[in-house]
Every structure is written in C-alpha cells, then in structure tokens.
C-alpha cells in the first residue's frame, strides 16, 4: 500500500483522511498546530508533526499537498530532495514558470514524480492532446456566486477576462483550474471569471477546438457533504489519484 505524508490538515486534508481508500497515511503536518491536533482524531495511527523538517524525514513515499500555493513553493524542492514524490493540489504554484521548470528538472534528475490531480474539473486527460496537436481555441469560463469573490453584486458581472497568468495576479484563489488546463494542454488559456448571484454551484465551462474537432465540457460542482466550502469533485479527484497510484493498469491519457 502506498505510504502518504499529508501536508495540510484543512478542508481537503480532512476529507482525504476520512475517505482514504487503498492508501496509508503515515504522517501529517500543518503550520497551524490546532489543525494538527484536530487531525489526530481522524488519523490515530499516523504520526502528527508540528515541524516540517521532522515531517519530511518521516517514512513515506509520497507527499500529498493540500495546503496552499505558498506551501508548494516553500516545500516542493525539499520534498523531492528528501526522496519523496509530490502530489500537489495547489496547482496555482506552477503558474510560476521558473519554479515549475526548476522543480521538473530536479524531479527528473532525482527520478521522482510530480503529479497534479484533475481537481475541480473534468476533461484534463484528453486535453493533453494539445501537447502534440494544435488547438485553435482553449477557453475557460468560470462562474461562482459573488460571495466566493467576497462581493455582494446583484447582477451577473464579468470580473476578469485575460490570461491564466494575469488571473493569478488578480484572483489568486480562483486560478487552480486555469493553471491545470494550461499545464495539461501546454498552451495559454483564455480565462473569463463571472460572478453570478443566481448560481448555486461553482461552474467551469471549457471550450476546446483544434485539429481533432471541437468540444465543450461543463462541470457544475457541488460542495463536499463534509465541508460546504470545498468542491466535492476536487477532494474525490485527489483520493482517486492516490488510490490508482500503484495499479499496473493506467486508464486515461
Ligand atoms: N486543483 C483544484 O482544483 C483545487 C480545488 C480545491 C482546492 N484546491 C487547493 O487545495 C488547497 C487546500 O484547500 P483546502 O480547502 O483544504 O484549504 P484549507 O484552507 O481548508 O486548508 C489548508 C491547510 O493548509 C495549511 N497550510 C497552508 N499553508 C501552509 C504552509 N505553508 N505550511 C503548512 N501548512 C500550511 C493551513 O494551515 C490549513 O490548515 C488550497 O491551496 C486550494 O486552493 C485546489
């Protein structure tokens, strides 16, 4: 069974701990000691860490990050150097091209893997054809309730239109999906962010056109039953990725 070290004991960390299937969480760490204490109740047989240096020396093969973009930037290289593979949910960290290249080269030289789960959207697997065939159009339209942006607008409002890189500067908490698309296709993504008081679900519409033809993928996310502030799909996606890690049969591009 794959041994996991969990970095981040918040919403998603908690869901992973409650729904672990086919994995063993041996260790966990969070910068907030109260979160570590809470996690002890869910992971009685794992080792609790209040300090990253002790955590990373512990025995596990894969560090699963469910913390923050800052945590990936801060700990990613050390994790690889300490012989761990990395599963990173805060994919926004990879919008920094210099960091991404450095991490990829390091992982390659050490024979380690960095995995990014599909997270809060469908369609990433075949979007990777963008790496081998031209795409004429790659557009992401994300719509959330204004409260998700800390707004109170009563009208459907276009908040942002532009590149994923510019989006991360203006809306750093809403770019994971845009960066994941861009990484999968290895192409720029045209991003629109809408605030709509009529929506009850976080919605991601992806339009892709190219030599293959054309597709539109609509994902309407419900909150997690355990935690209303987390898209259930993002949590399920990472649990599924972990469950499949040591299977000999790999499905999906
Ligand atoms: N890829 C996707 O589609 C997707 C979807 C949902 C969430 N996410 C990302 O996953 C991450 C976790 O989400 P969440 O809802 O569980 O967040 P959360 O705020 O509930 O929990 C994050 C936890 O990580 C800890 N943490 C943050 N930075 C840290 C650091 N530098 N060192 C140690 N601990 C640190 C915090 O104390 C907190 O307990 C976020 O970055 C979020 O943006 C990605």
Coordinates of C-alpha atoms in Angstrom, one line a residue, residues 32-235:
X32 CA -1.4 25.6 12.3
X33 CA -0.9 23.4 15.4
X34 CA -4.7 23.4 16.1
X35 CA -5.2 21.7 12.7
X36 CA -2.7 19.0 13.5
X37 CA -4.4 18.4 16.9
X38 CA -7.8 18.0 15.1
X39 CA -6.3 15.6 12.6
X40 CA -5.1 13.3 15.4
X41 CA -8.7 12.3 16.0
X42 CA -9.1 11.2 12.4
X43 CA -5.7 9.5 11.9
X44 CA -5.0 7.8 15.2
X45 CA -2.3 5.5 13.8
X46 CA -0.3 8.2 11.9
X47 CA 2.4 10.4 13.3
X48 CA 1.5 14.0 13.9
X49 CA 4.1 16.7 13.1
X50 CA 4.3 20.3 14.1
X51 CA 7.5 20.9 12.2
X52 CA 8.2 20.4 8.5
X53 CA 11.8 19.2 9.0
X54 CA 10.7 16.3 11.2
X55 CA 7.7 15.6 9.0
X56 CA 9.8 15.3 5.8
X57 CA 12.3 12.9 7.4
X58 CA 9.5 10.5 8.3
X59 CA 9.0 7.3 6.3
X60 CA 6.6 7.8 3.4
X61 CA 6.9 7.7 -0.4
X62 CA 4.6 10.5 -1.4
X63 CA 4.0 13.9 -0.1
X64 CA 0.4 15.0 -0.7
X65 CA 0.0 18.7 -0.6
X66 CA -3.5 20.1 0.3
X67 CA -2.3 23.3 1.9
X68 CA -1.6 26.4 -0.3
X69 CA 0.4 27.7 -3.2
X70 CA 2.9 29.1 -0.7
X71 CA 3.4 25.6 0.7
X72 CA 4.2 24.1 -2.7
X73 CA 6.7 27.0 -3.4
X74 CA 8.2 26.6 0.1
X75 CA 8.5 22.8 0.5
X76 CA 8.3 21.4 -3.1
X77 CA 12.0 21.2 -3.7
X78 CA 12.9 19.9 -0.2
X79 CA 10.3 17.1 -0.6
X80 CA 11.9 15.9 -3.8
X81 CA 15.4 16.2 -2.4
X82 CA 14.3 14.1 0.5
X83 CA 13.3 11.4 -1.9
X84 CA 9.5 11.9 -1.9
X85 CA 7.2 12.1 -4.9
X86 CA 4.9 15.1 -4.8
X87 CA 1.1 15.2 -5.4
X88 CA 0.2 18.9 -5.5
X89 CA -3.4 20.2 -5.3
X90 CA -2.4 23.9 -5.2
X91 CA -1.6 23.8 -8.8
X92 CA -1.5 27.7 -9.0
X93 CA 2.1 27.4 -7.8
X94 CA 3.0 26.0 -11.2
X95 CA 2.0 29.3 -12.9
X96 CA 5.4 30.5 -11.9
X97 CA 7.3 29.2 -14.9
X98 CA 10.8 29.5 -13.3
X99 CA 9.6 27.5 -10.3
X100 CA 7.9 24.9 -12.5
X101 CA 11.0 24.4 -14.6
X102 CA 13.3 24.1 -11.6
X103 CA 11.0 21.6 -9.9
X104 CA 10.6 19.5 -13.1
X105 CA 14.3 19.4 -13.7
X106 CA 15.0 18.4 -10.1
X107 CA 12.4 15.7 -10.1
X108 CA 13.8 14.3 -13.4
X109 CA 17.4 14.3 -12.1
X110 CA 16.3 12.5 -8.9
X111 CA 13.9 10.1 -10.6
X112 CA 10.9 11.5 -8.7
X113 CA 7.4 12.3 -9.9
X114 CA 5.3 15.4 -9.5
X115 CA 1.5 14.7 -10.0
X116 CA -1.3 17.2 -10.3
X117 CA -4.8 15.8 -9.8
X118 CA -7.6 16.9 -12.2
X119 CA -9.1 18.7 -9.2
X120 CA -12.3 20.6 -9.6
X121 CA -12.9 19.9 -13.3
X122 CA -13.4 17.2 -15.9
X123 CA -11.6 16.8 -19.2
X124 CA -8.0 17.2 -18.4
X125 CA -6.9 13.8 -19.7
X126 CA -7.6 14.2 -23.4
X127 CA -6.9 17.9 -23.3
X128 CA -3.2 16.8 -23.2
X129 CA -3.5 16.2 -26.9
X130 CA -2.7 20.0 -27.0
X131 CA 0.9 18.9 -26.4
X132 CA 1.0 17.1 -29.8
X133 CA -1.6 18.8 -32.0
X134 CA -2.5 22.5 -32.5
X135 CA -5.5 23.9 -30.6
X136 CA -7.2 26.9 -32.2
X137 CA -9.3 27.7 -29.1
X138 CA -8.9 26.9 -25.4
X139 CA -11.3 29.0 -23.3
X140 CA -12.3 28.6 -19.6
X141 CA -15.4 30.4 -18.3
X142 CA -15.7 30.1 -14.5
X143 CA -18.9 31.3 -12.8
X144 CA -19.3 31.5 -9.0
X145 CA -21.6 33.2 -6.6
X146 CA -20.4 36.7 -5.8
X147 CA -19.8 35.6 -2.2
X148 CA -17.0 33.4 -3.5
X149 CA -15.2 36.6 -4.5
X150 CA -16.2 38.5 -1.4
X151 CA -18.7 40.6 -3.5
X152 CA -22.4 41.4 -3.0
X153 CA -23.3 42.3 -6.6
X154 CA -26.9 41.7 -7.6
X155 CA -26.1 41.3 -11.3
X156 CA -24.2 38.8 -13.4
X157 CA -20.8 40.5 -13.7
X158 CA -17.7 39.8 -15.8
X159 CA -14.9 40.2 -13.2
X160 CA -11.9 39.2 -15.3
X161 CA -11.0 38.4 -18.9
X162 CA -7.5 37.5 -19.9
X163 CA -4.7 35.0 -19.5
X164 CA -4.3 32.5 -16.6
X165 CA -1.0 34.2 -15.6
X166 CA -2.8 37.6 -15.2
X167 CA -5.7 35.9 -13.5
X168 CA -3.4 34.6 -10.8
X169 CA -2.3 38.1 -10.0
X170 CA -5.8 39.4 -9.6
X171 CA -7.7 36.4 -8.3
X172 CA -5.1 34.1 -6.7
X173 CA -7.7 31.8 -5.0
X174 CA -9.5 31.1 -8.3
X175 CA -6.8 30.0 -10.7
X176 CA -6.1 26.4 -9.9
X177 CA -8.4 25.2 -12.7
X178 CA -7.0 27.7 -15.2
X179 CA -3.4 26.7 -14.5
X180 CA -4.3 23.0 -14.6
X181 CA -5.8 23.4 -18.1
X182 CA -2.7 25.3 -19.3
X183 CA -0.3 22.7 -17.9
X184 CA -2.3 19.8 -19.4
X185 CA -2.5 21.4 -22.9
X186 CA 0.9 23.2 -22.7
X187 CA -0.9 26.2 -24.2
X188 CA -2.2 29.5 -23.0
X189 CA -5.8 29.5 -21.7
X190 CA -8.2 32.4 -22.3
X191 CA -10.0 32.9 -18.9
X192 CA -13.3 34.6 -18.0
X193 CA -14.4 34.9 -14.4
X194 CA -18.0 35.7 -13.8
X195 CA -19.8 36.5 -10.5
X196 CA -23.5 35.5 -10.7
X197 CA -25.9 35.8 -7.8
X198 CA -28.2 33.2 -9.5
X199 CA -25.7 30.3 -9.4
X200 CA -25.6 27.8 -6.5
X201 CA -22.8 25.7 -8.0
X202 CA -19.2 26.6 -9.0
X203 CA -19.3 26.2 -12.8
X204 CA -16.5 25.7 -15.2
X205 CA -17.1 25.7 -18.9
X206 CA -14.3 24.7 -21.2
X207 CA -14.3 25.2 -24.9
X208 CA -11.7 23.5 -26.9
X209 CA -11.3 23.4 -30.7
X210 CA -8.4 22.1 -32.9
X211 CA -7.4 19.6 -35.5
X212 CA -9.3 16.9 -33.6
X213 CA -12.7 18.7 -33.8
X214 CA -14.4 20.6 -31.1
X215 CA -15.7 20.0 -27.6
X216 CA -17.4 21.8 -24.7
X217 CA -17.2 20.5 -21.1
X218 CA -19.4 21.8 -18.5
X219 CA -18.7 21.0 -14.8
X220 CA -21.1 22.1 -12.1
X221 CA -19.6 21.5 -8.7
X222 CA -21.5 20.7 -5.6
X223 CA -19.9 21.4 -2.2
X224 CA -18.5 18.5 -0.2
X225 CA -21.0 16.8 2.1
X226 CA -18.3 17.1 4.8
X227 CA -17.5 20.7 4.1
X228 CA -19.5 23.3 2.2
X229 CA -16.6 25.4 1.2
X230 CA -14.8 22.6 -0.8
X231 CA -15.9 21.3 -4.2
X232 CA -16.5 17.6 -3.6
X233 CA -15.0 16.8 -7.0
X234 CA -11.6 18.3 -6.0
X235 CA -11.5 16.0 -3.0

